[in-house]
XYZ file of C-alpha atoms in Angstrom:
672
model
C -16.942 4.536 -14.392
C -17.806 3.841 -10.777
C -15.159 5.308 -8.486
C -14.778 5.294 -4.707
C -12.588 8.034 -3.253
C -11.075 7.012 0.092
C -10.049 10.072 2.052
C -9.002 11.138 5.528
C -11.286 14.168 5.087
C -13.555 15.932 2.623
C -14.034 19.698 2.453
C -17.281 20.008 4.435
C -18.813 19.640 7.910
C -16.153 21.703 9.648
C -13.148 19.906 8.108
C -11.492 22.282 5.639
C -7.946 21.125 4.863
C -6.082 20.819 1.602
C -6.532 17.028 1.405
C -10.287 17.430 1.695
C -10.397 20.242 -0.839
C -8.590 18.125 -3.435
C -10.860 15.135 -2.750
C -14.035 17.170 -3.124
C -12.815 18.907 -6.276
C -11.808 15.618 -7.921
C -15.152 14.043 -7.009
C -17.163 17.016 -8.245
C -15.341 17.101 -11.581
C -15.745 13.351 -12.070
C -19.487 13.774 -11.509
C -19.577 16.544 -14.109
C -17.892 14.189 -16.557
C -20.596 11.570 -16.124
C -18.973 9.181 -13.644
C -20.517 7.761 -10.473
C -18.547 8.781 -7.386
C -18.575 7.660 -3.751
C -16.411 9.050 -0.958
C -15.731 7.076 2.231
C -14.479 9.357 5.012
C -14.386 9.609 8.820
C -17.696 11.094 9.975
C -17.561 14.645 11.343
C -19.865 16.519 13.706
C -23.115 17.331 11.925
C -22.466 14.835 9.136
C -25.056 12.118 8.585
C -23.955 8.557 7.685
C -24.994 9.142 4.053
C -24.784 12.585 2.460
C -24.916 14.066 -1.031
C -22.222 16.640 -1.758
C -21.864 18.112 -5.263
C -23.339 14.857 -6.568
C -20.872 12.718 -4.574
C -22.387 10.051 -2.310
C -20.443 10.582 0.929
C -20.421 7.644 3.355
C -19.186 8.373 6.867
C -17.897 6.039 9.571
C -17.081 6.776 13.200
C -13.414 7.822 13.645
C -13.329 5.789 16.861
C -14.425 2.648 14.971
C -12.486 2.771 11.693
C -13.104 -0.915 10.971
C -16.725 0.064 10.191
C -15.419 1.506 6.929
C -15.096 -2.040 5.569
C -18.855 -2.467 5.125
C -19.149 0.947 3.457
C -16.330 0.175 1.051
C -17.944 -3.124 0.149
C -21.334 -1.483 -0.389
C -19.862 0.931 -2.945
C -18.901 -1.975 -5.218
C -16.817 0.480 -7.243
C -14.604 -0.423 -10.162
C -11.767 1.682 -8.767
C -10.872 2.480 -5.164
C -8.754 5.630 -5.169
C -7.131 6.553 -1.848
C -6.536 10.295 -2.013
C -4.006 9.767 0.798
C -3.173 6.362 2.360
C -4.908 5.357 5.575
C -6.325 2.350 7.375
C -9.328 2.552 5.024
C -6.908 1.934 2.133
C -5.942 -1.400 3.663
C -9.568 -2.254 4.442
C -10.608 -1.590 0.836
C -7.881 -3.882 -0.426
C -8.957 -6.592 1.978
C -12.719 -6.530 1.380
C -12.594 -5.788 -2.372
C -9.405 -7.527 -3.533
C -10.718 -8.218 -7.038
C -11.169 -4.504 -7.787
C -8.555 -1.968 -8.908
C -6.808 0.074 -6.203
C -4.628 3.171 -6.458
C -3.226 5.707 -4.016
C -2.081 9.313 -4.338
C 0.484 10.708 -1.907
C -0.025 14.414 -1.170
C 2.089 14.697 1.955
C 3.999 11.505 2.873
C 5.303 11.799 6.425
C 8.294 9.948 7.780
C 9.149 9.803 11.484
C 10.873 13.188 11.381
C 7.776 14.778 9.863
C 5.517 13.211 12.471
C 7.805 14.477 15.214
C 7.519 18.037 13.865
C 3.729 17.721 13.966
C 3.920 16.352 17.495
C 6.004 19.339 18.609
C 3.380 21.812 17.346
C 0.033 19.963 17.206
C -2.928 21.580 15.459
C -5.209 20.595 18.327
C -3.498 18.363 20.902
C -0.963 15.537 21.144
C -3.659 12.861 21.101
C -4.878 14.098 17.731
C -1.388 13.724 16.222
C -1.016 10.223 17.695
C -4.439 9.211 16.349
C -3.513 10.490 12.879
C -0.216 8.594 12.975
C -1.861 5.300 13.930
C -4.637 5.700 11.379
C -2.515 6.867 8.457
C 0.907 5.287 8.900
C 0.674 1.857 10.510
C 2.237 -1.360 9.215
C -1.018 -2.535 7.593
C -1.216 0.701 5.580
C 2.404 0.366 4.451
C 1.743 -3.194 3.343
C -1.387 -2.130 1.437
C 0.534 0.589 -0.415
C 2.996 -2.013 -1.689
C 0.043 -3.973 -3.054
C -1.582 -1.090 -4.906
C -2.227 -1.427 -8.627
C -0.877 2.108 -9.075
C 0.908 4.609 -6.820
C 1.095 8.350 -7.537
C 2.482 11.507 -5.968
C 1.402 15.113 -6.491
C 4.991 16.399 -6.655
C 8.056 15.031 -8.415
C 10.249 15.551 -5.346
C 8.068 13.136 -3.374
C 8.704 10.191 -5.720
C 12.006 8.970 -4.181
C 10.719 9.670 -0.669
C 7.610 7.515 -1.175
C 9.575 4.709 -2.815
C 12.041 4.677 0.095
C 9.423 4.929 2.841
C 7.187 2.169 1.459
C 9.920 -0.006 -0.107
C 8.257 0.028 -3.517
C 9.645 -2.016 -6.389
C 9.246 0.860 -8.870
C 8.957 4.647 -8.779
C 5.499 6.143 -8.239
C 4.122 8.228 -11.096
C 3.175 11.908 -11.021
C -0.528 12.834 -10.876
C -1.328 16.574 -10.751
C -3.721 18.135 -8.261
C -6.505 19.882 -10.231
C -6.672 23.660 -9.817
C -9.126 26.122 -11.334
C -7.198 28.812 -13.235
C -9.169 32.034 -13.855
C -9.116 33.468 -17.372
C -7.752 36.781 -16.110
C -6.789 38.392 -12.806
C -6.797 42.012 -11.642
C -4.434 42.851 -8.822
C -4.997 45.398 -6.068
C -3.476 48.841 -6.597
C -1.733 48.779 -3.205
C 0.667 46.075 -1.949
C -1.426 43.197 -0.624
C -0.180 40.014 1.029
C -2.384 37.057 1.955
C -2.203 33.994 4.189
C -4.190 30.951 3.009
C -4.152 28.141 5.582
C -5.575 27.106 8.926
C -4.503 29.330 11.828
C -3.041 26.293 13.608
C 0.147 26.264 15.668
C 1.910 24.028 13.140
C 1.283 26.627 10.449
C 2.963 29.366 12.558
C 0.574 32.182 11.521
C 2.145 34.482 14.123
C 5.105 34.906 11.730
C 2.720 36.294 9.106
C 1.196 38.775 11.549
C 4.583 39.875 12.881
C 5.554 40.857 9.329
C 2.581 43.205 9.341
C 4.300 45.195 12.080
C 7.395 45.558 9.877
C 5.471 46.549 6.720
C 2.782 49.033 7.819
C 2.200 50.169 4.202
C 1.301 46.646 3.084
C -2.166 45.171 3.521
C -2.154 41.728 5.212
C -5.194 39.437 4.765
C -5.464 36.194 6.761
C -7.860 33.622 5.281
C -8.609 30.641 7.498
C -9.471 29.640 11.020
C -7.895 27.436 13.671
C -8.996 24.017 14.852
C -8.217 25.314 18.351
C -10.621 28.210 19.146
C -8.504 29.337 22.111
C -5.391 29.667 19.967
C -7.300 31.647 17.332
C -8.727 33.905 20.031
C -5.194 34.561 21.255
C -4.053 35.484 17.722
C -6.958 37.859 17.284
C -6.258 39.462 20.661
C -2.641 40.084 19.691
C -3.060 41.328 16.135
C -6.572 42.682 15.527
C -5.356 46.122 16.597
C -2.911 46.365 13.684
C -4.513 48.714 11.121
C -3.104 46.824 8.093
C -4.287 43.370 9.211
C -7.619 41.845 8.148
C -8.910 38.597 9.615
C -11.028 37.398 6.686
C -11.917 34.124 8.420
C -12.711 30.873 6.677
C -13.523 31.299 2.979
C -15.335 28.405 1.277
C -14.271 28.199 -2.396
C -17.188 25.854 -3.146
C -19.838 28.358 -1.975
C -18.967 31.837 -3.268
C -16.236 33.721 -5.075
C -14.744 35.661 -2.154
C -11.907 33.152 -1.754
C -10.873 33.651 -5.396
C -11.422 37.426 -5.146
C -8.983 37.811 -2.252
C -6.371 35.710 -4.064
C -6.853 37.802 -7.193
C -6.177 40.999 -5.238
C -3.079 39.647 -3.489
C 0.443 40.237 -4.762
C 2.121 37.651 -2.543
C 0.867 34.544 -0.731
C 2.811 33.738 2.456
C 3.141 30.190 3.809
C 4.765 29.969 7.265
C 4.192 26.254 8.031
C 6.910 24.209 9.710
C 6.513 21.464 7.123
C 4.293 20.508 4.176
C 4.723 18.853 0.783
C 3.251 20.821 -2.128
C 0.261 22.605 -0.555
C -2.885 23.315 -2.544
C -2.430 26.931 -1.449
C 0.761 27.183 -3.544
C -1.081 26.065 -6.662
C -4.161 28.209 -6.033
C -2.052 31.290 -5.329
C 0.072 30.772 -8.439
C -3.077 30.205 -10.527
C -4.151 33.727 -9.471
C -0.759 35.280 -10.248
C 0.518 35.498 -6.647
C 4.196 35.101 -5.867
C 4.836 32.481 -3.157
C 6.872 33.335 -0.043
C 7.731 30.216 1.967
C 10.414 28.126 3.646
C 8.852 25.107 1.929
C 10.353 24.630 -1.507
C 9.001 21.323 -2.831
C 9.872 20.907 -6.529
C 11.627 24.283 -6.212
C 8.213 25.970 -6.301
C 8.947 28.896 -3.968
C 12.358 29.577 -5.505
C 11.011 29.572 -9.056
C 7.734 31.395 -8.486
C 8.400 33.588 -5.482
C 11.056 33.578 -2.794
C 12.501 30.637 -0.866
C 12.897 31.770 2.752
C 15.924 30.561 4.702
C 16.492 30.722 8.461
C 13.009 32.115 9.042
C 13.790 35.520 7.463
C 10.403 36.144 5.821
C 10.799 39.920 5.988
C 13.828 39.959 3.667
C 11.977 37.757 1.209
C 8.946 40.014 1.167
C 11.121 43.066 0.755
C 12.852 41.475 -2.241
C 9.558 40.556 -3.904
C 8.090 44.050 -3.465
C 11.150 45.755 -4.939
C 11.058 46.516 -8.670
C 7.832 44.551 -9.131
C 9.549 41.188 -8.777
C 6.366 39.753 -7.276
C 4.613 40.269 -10.607
C 7.332 38.547 -12.660
C 7.446 35.596 -10.268
C 3.670 35.399 -10.011
C 3.161 35.410 -13.786
C 5.744 32.634 -14.178
C 3.890 30.566 -11.572
C 0.564 31.196 -13.298
C 1.957 29.917 -16.618
C 3.426 26.839 -14.903
C 0.204 25.931 -13.092
C -1.837 26.465 -16.260
C 0.439 24.083 -18.144
C 0.602 21.310 -15.541
C -2.246 21.605 -12.996
C -5.109 23.359 -14.796
C -8.455 21.787 -13.892
C -9.366 20.079 -17.184
C -5.801 18.988 -17.867
C -5.374 17.471 -14.392
C -8.776 15.768 -14.501
C -7.916 14.247 -17.857
C -4.813 12.786 -16.204
C -7.010 11.276 -13.467
C -9.489 9.782 -15.933
C -6.622 8.372 -18.003
C -5.161 6.741 -14.872
C -8.537 5.163 -14.076
C -9.011 3.880 -17.622
C -5.524 2.418 -17.628
C -6.321 0.444 -14.491
C -9.586 -0.856 -15.911
C -7.901 -1.788 -19.177
C -5.507 -4.046 -17.264
C -8.553 -5.998 -16.051
C -10.936 -5.794 -18.982
C -8.617 -7.474 -21.421
C -5.128 -8.755 -21.590
C -3.519 -7.758 -24.852
C -3.555 -10.714 -27.238
C -0.189 -12.351 -27.728
C 1.263 -13.791 -30.889
C 1.852 -17.072 -29.031
C 0.416 -18.716 -25.931
C 2.411 -18.165 -22.727
C 5.138 -20.693 -22.093
C 4.926 -22.732 -18.902
C 6.973 -25.454 -17.270
C 6.085 -27.874 -14.488
C 8.579 -28.809 -11.764
C 7.759 -31.932 -9.724
C 9.782 -32.578 -6.571
C 10.148 -36.218 -5.526
C 11.644 -37.969 -2.528
C 10.963 -41.710 -2.055
C 7.320 -41.644 -3.190
C 7.305 -43.763 -6.313
C 3.583 -44.448 -6.556
C 2.567 -40.868 -5.720
C 5.157 -39.389 -8.096
C 3.925 -41.557 -10.984
C 0.346 -40.446 -10.281
C 1.460 -36.814 -10.104
C 3.228 -36.941 -13.483
C 0.214 -38.739 -14.939
C -2.042 -35.879 -13.788
C 0.342 -33.402 -15.437
C 0.006 -35.308 -18.720
C -3.776 -34.758 -18.524
C -3.559 -30.954 -18.173
C -5.664 -29.263 -20.820
C -2.996 -26.576 -21.274
C 0.168 -28.572 -21.743
C 3.436 -27.178 -20.386
C 6.430 -26.674 -22.623
C 8.488 -28.918 -20.379
C 8.005 -31.190 -17.372
C 10.985 -31.435 -15.018
C 11.057 -34.037 -12.259
C 13.681 -33.311 -9.609
C 14.561 -36.358 -7.531
C 16.105 -35.657 -4.145
C 18.272 -38.817 -3.886
C 15.377 -41.272 -3.619
C 16.164 -44.833 -2.531
C 12.891 -46.517 -3.615
C 13.580 -46.790 -7.342
C 11.227 -43.981 -8.263
C 13.653 -42.208 -10.680
C 13.928 -45.290 -12.901
C 10.187 -45.929 -12.696
C 9.427 -42.353 -13.808
C 11.885 -42.591 -16.706
C 10.322 -45.859 -17.924
C 6.740 -44.614 -17.644
C 7.330 -41.098 -18.997
C 10.420 -41.014 -21.230
C 9.452 -37.539 -22.486
C 9.846 -36.087 -18.998
C 13.173 -34.508 -18.048
C 14.540 -36.171 -14.900
C 17.195 -34.517 -12.735
C 18.821 -36.805 -10.147
C 20.290 -34.924 -7.216
C 23.148 -36.877 -5.608
C 21.916 -35.801 -2.173
C 18.690 -34.584 -0.630
C 18.774 -30.834 -1.262
C 15.539 -30.201 0.633
C 12.368 -28.560 -0.623
C 13.958 -25.201 -1.443
C 17.112 -26.665 -2.944
C 15.264 -29.199 -5.082
C 12.769 -26.670 -6.421
C 15.561 -24.216 -7.185
C 17.362 -26.866 -9.226
C 14.158 -27.546 -11.153
C 13.089 -24.032 -12.061
C 16.613 -22.940 -12.950
C 16.994 -25.907 -15.275
C 13.682 -25.115 -16.966
C 14.533 -21.414 -17.199
C 17.891 -22.157 -18.809
C 16.444 -24.456 -21.478
C 12.975 -23.164 -22.442
C 12.652 -19.722 -20.740
C 9.031 -20.255 -19.637
C 7.075 -17.234 -18.400
C 5.364 -19.362 -15.738
C 6.511 -22.288 -13.604
C 4.120 -24.623 -11.769
C 5.597 -26.332 -8.702
C 4.100 -29.629 -7.554
C 4.999 -31.981 -4.741
C 5.143 -35.663 -5.668
C 1.848 -36.333 -3.851
C -0.104 -33.502 -5.524
C -2.464 -34.014 -8.477
C -3.972 -31.005 -10.302
C -7.264 -31.250 -12.178
C -6.865 -30.849 -15.978
C -7.950 -27.161 -16.277
C -5.879 -25.983 -13.306
C -2.695 -24.838 -15.040
C -4.613 -22.807 -17.616
C -6.730 -21.137 -14.974
C -3.721 -20.194 -12.867
C -1.920 -18.742 -15.900
C -5.033 -16.805 -16.970
C -5.343 -15.322 -13.476
C -1.758 -14.046 -13.491
C -2.040 -12.723 -17.036
C -5.160 -10.761 -16.073
C -3.442 -9.255 -13.017
C -0.039 -7.712 -13.801
C 0.625 -7.077 -10.099
C 0.144 -10.724 -9.139
C 3.348 -12.757 -9.296
C 2.216 -15.969 -7.590
C -1.014 -17.965 -7.728
C -2.498 -21.005 -6.049
C -5.737 -22.909 -6.338
C -8.107 -24.624 -3.965
C -6.537 -27.757 -2.500
C -8.469 -30.787 -1.289
C -7.228 -33.890 0.499
C -6.925 -37.043 -1.607
C -9.429 -37.379 -4.479
C -12.422 -37.565 -4.469
C -12.547 -35.813 -1.095
C -14.167 -32.378 -0.743
C -12.359 -31.651 2.509
C -10.332 -28.494 2.036
C -6.634 -28.647 2.729
C -5.874 -25.039 1.812
C -7.575 -22.089 0.163
C -4.478 -19.943 0.473
C -2.476 -18.955 3.540
C -3.072 -15.991 5.845
C -0.249 -14.559 7.963
C -0.806 -12.438 11.072
C 2.491 -10.761 11.887
C 1.192 -9.456 15.219
C 0.264 -12.847 16.680
C 2.584 -15.055 14.650
C -0.385 -17.088 13.400
C 0.055 -18.666 9.957
C -2.914 -20.737 8.839
C -4.361 -22.375 5.750
C -7.799 -20.984 5.065
C -10.506 -23.626 5.325
C -8.154 -26.401 6.424
C -10.142 -29.468 7.555
C -13.512 -27.989 6.513
C -15.936 -29.631 4.132
C -16.197 -27.284 1.164
C -19.435 -25.321 1.576
C -18.704 -22.643 -1.023
C -17.362 -19.974 1.282
C -13.970 -20.097 -0.457
C -15.316 -19.949 -4.002
C -14.439 -16.275 -4.394
C -11.029 -15.407 -5.776
C -8.822 -12.716 -4.336
C -5.505 -12.116 -2.664
C -3.918 -14.132 0.114
C -0.618 -13.791 1.936
C 1.001 -17.017 0.753
C 0.546 -20.353 -1.028
C 1.210 -23.877 0.150
C 4.399 -25.228 -1.407
C 2.770 -28.445 -2.691
C 1.110 -26.685 -5.680
C 1.698 -23.108 -6.821
C 2.435 -21.104 -9.943
C 5.017 -18.327 -10.134
C 6.210 -15.940 -12.795
C 9.789 -16.686 -13.782
C 10.666 -13.017 -13.323
C 9.616 -13.212 -9.653
C 11.764 -16.292 -9.097
C 14.708 -14.566 -10.738
C 14.192 -11.324 -8.830
C 14.163 -13.170 -5.485
C 16.907 -15.630 -6.458
C 14.505 -18.504 -5.902
C 13.484 -20.047 -2.614
C 15.703 -19.537 0.417
C 17.667 -22.701 1.127
C 18.150 -21.654 4.751
C 14.728 -23.257 5.235
C 15.973 -26.707 4.162
C 15.095 -29.468 4.426
C 11.541 -28.078 4.580
C 9.170 -25.911 6.558
C 7.926 -22.345 5.874
C 10.041 -21.849 2.733
C 6.833 -21.342 0.725
C 5.487 -18.662 3.080
C 8.869 -16.927 3.195
C 9.030 -16.768 -0.605
C 5.555 -15.242 -0.872
C 6.250 -12.647 1.824
C 9.519 -11.668 0.160
C 7.647 -11.300 -3.128
C 5.035 -9.120 -1.413
C 7.793 -6.897 -0.029
C 8.855 -6.325 -3.642
C 5.309 -5.344 -4.652
C 4.055 -8.689 -6.028
C 0.689 -10.041 -4.969
C -0.368 -13.620 -4.285
C -3.644 -14.530 -5.997
C -6.018 -17.277 -4.906
C -7.825 -18.922 -7.859
C -10.592 -21.220 -6.567
C -11.343 -22.617 -10.036
C -7.893 -24.268 -10.098
C -8.350 -27.516 -8.159
C -5.558 -29.712 -6.834
C -5.578 -32.792 -4.608
C -2.799 -33.266 -2.087
C -2.107 -36.512 -0.284
C 0.299 -35.026 2.289
C 0.048 -31.915 4.409
C -1.373 -31.341 7.866
C -4.913 -32.700 7.411
C -4.872 -36.343 8.448
C -1.046 -36.609 8.680
C 0.765 -37.818 11.766
C 3.588 -35.532 12.928
C 7.100 -36.549 11.834
C 9.814 -35.847 14.388
C 12.468 -34.463 12.034
C 9.929 -32.281 10.279
C 8.530 -30.895 13.528
C 11.967 -29.972 14.841
C 12.976 -28.136 11.698
C 9.551 -26.550 11.359
C 9.886 -24.817 14.724
C 13.407 -23.625 13.920
C 12.324 -22.252 10.543
C 9.242 -20.647 12.075
C 11.453 -18.462 14.255
C 13.501 -17.502 11.213
C 10.295 -16.603 9.360
C 9.096 -14.327 12.155
C 12.489 -12.672 12.533
C 12.688 -11.892 8.839
C 9.158 -10.627 8.258
C 8.261 -8.698 11.405
C 9.381 -5.405 12.851
C 10.478 -4.860 16.432
C 6.986 -4.038 17.712
C 5.475 -7.067 15.976
C 8.160 -9.328 17.456
C 7.270 -8.084 20.914
C 3.601 -8.829 20.211
C 4.476 -12.317 18.920
C 6.556 -12.962 22.023
C 3.370 -12.488 24.056
C 1.074 -14.527 21.793
C 3.176 -17.422 20.512
C 3.792 -19.129 23.906
C 0.051 -19.426 24.515
C -0.483 -20.986 21.114
C 2.460 -23.315 21.761
C 0.805 -24.562 24.969
C -2.369 -25.355 23.021
C -0.337 -27.291 20.442
C 1.413 -29.259 23.195
C -1.902 -30.111 24.802
C -3.256 -31.378 21.498
C -0.147 -33.518 20.877
C -0.447 -35.088 24.314
C -4.133 -35.906 23.747
C -3.289 -37.483 20.393
C -0.510 -39.608 21.853
C 2.404 -37.728 20.317
C 4.080 -36.468 23.478
C 7.517 -37.364 22.077
C 7.092 -34.660 19.423
C 7.125 -32.008 22.144
C 10.793 -32.746 22.777
C 11.492 -32.164 19.079
C 9.706 -28.809 19.321
C 11.982 -27.791 22.173
C 15.033 -28.859 20.183
C 13.786 -26.856 17.215
C 13.245 -23.853 19.468
C 16.822 -24.076 20.695
C 18.124 -24.468 17.140
C 16.170 -21.431 16.026
C 17.340 -19.214 18.865
C 20.966 -20.129 18.143
C 20.628 -19.487 14.402
C 18.566 -16.278 14.491
C 21.415 -13.768 14.859
C 23.094 -15.092 11.699
C 20.143 -16.173 9.565
C 17.729 -13.290 9.481
C 18.872 -12.131 6.070
C 17.533 -13.437 2.784
C 18.780 -14.589 -0.569
C 17.601 -11.472 -2.355
């Protein structure tokens, strides 16, 4: 397999944290098992742009220009992109390589309270904490996590926290951190306590050294160094004079065996950090038979395999462990637990299995005893000729649907009778009133779901005409991608035009821009590559029935029409479903924005619904950003309308704006 590890750090070039240690160990073991491994990481001092580390090809980008990671991620062309902790690079990988498999492992998910604790006691300075927050926990990262093919945590206790923080549709799975477990350990003859972490302020190492004053008969060994040389110098000035304290400094476990030797000697490993998840140090210490003394008790680790400190009373905990050899009993229990669940080969097998499972979801879709059932829903409103042509194109589909449902929204042009005469096999539903785009489509898919229970439903406007292979190609794309719940093809203006109407929709929640890719362009091949988009145009799109049912269909607040399609796709994305663009599925659309004159009623409602869309799918900061950007774009639209002779439409825009502002306080909810 070809795997790209995306990490915030790797254990080298002066960066020696637990995240980086896990990343390097996973990469090294994958190399030993015959896989090709890349690692894309922020570049550190002394690190060249391309390095070889334990067989891993390490690609570095400037931390001040994180967007440069996109080109590196693309150059890897890996089968699997594994984020060892989510970051901006996770989102970039998903954007530039959408057709690949993506997974993320959470080692230490931080909510706002956790970030505040780090800000109170920064490892280096406040700017460093702010930079980490923006790089690792912005809206784009959260959105990318919801679109992952697989999400894992390294501790069971983190599963509900991650699901809540990232609004995931399902629970993440557990994926163990690999740890080397020695065959045997020999403990020191005299009581020995170790500290295994950076000597940073957030880790509170002074608590460890103060215990040395209270236990002069116990040997205290501090392994690690601080990112802040002045703080470390202060610690050494205070505590070097204590006869039972040894500053062992940084110990590199990838270079020599001194790191393991000191752990083997130690009876107890002390962790004094203000907050962490399940640190690598816990697992390494337990693997060497050390009892764990800590206020952190993720998965009950300290309580089960050492002593869980409360109210900062480390001294009482150490005293309890040293009495009657309790440290040995607790340490041996931890060693057995780590051997059973985190041992190197066992944990690496879990990683390889996770990778193979992802590739299997792409390589082949399990054969079914019957072809997937599909239905087509055509929405009509006073377009007799176009509706007849649309149904005719459906009859020519190479993969025939189980049922074709035409929903007529109270047409007055005789189209319902004409459709019944021309296509008696088609099911016609006559709505007594115009229920709008959302209402009409909801009537159609619910009727089809009640009668034939199709797995997939293709929605078509009355002026859309798909090419014969389109339905089959859309269904195949969704079957090959279990995370994709919606699909659309490449849309042209009326046949035989090659002017693109839409190659999927992109939404920028910071500027409020919503645009059809390629709209108005002559097709030059640039949109021939499939991938993920933010939304589909409502005139032609395929959805899984389970997605429609989960979201309770389209939101009829957007009636009669305008942005209901984008809203549906964004709500699906919030539930973890992706929207796939399938360029091989071709459809022609006679309506839409390209070549159409603005209609007053449509323009008024479109502006009103646009405000509802932004309110529903943006956070407070994004709304503030949109408030700055949208007026400028509105002025450009007004200028264009005036040049085109449609100045009267501007008044409808203002009316729509007023309607939207009045409705926003009550209509920002959704149907699901």
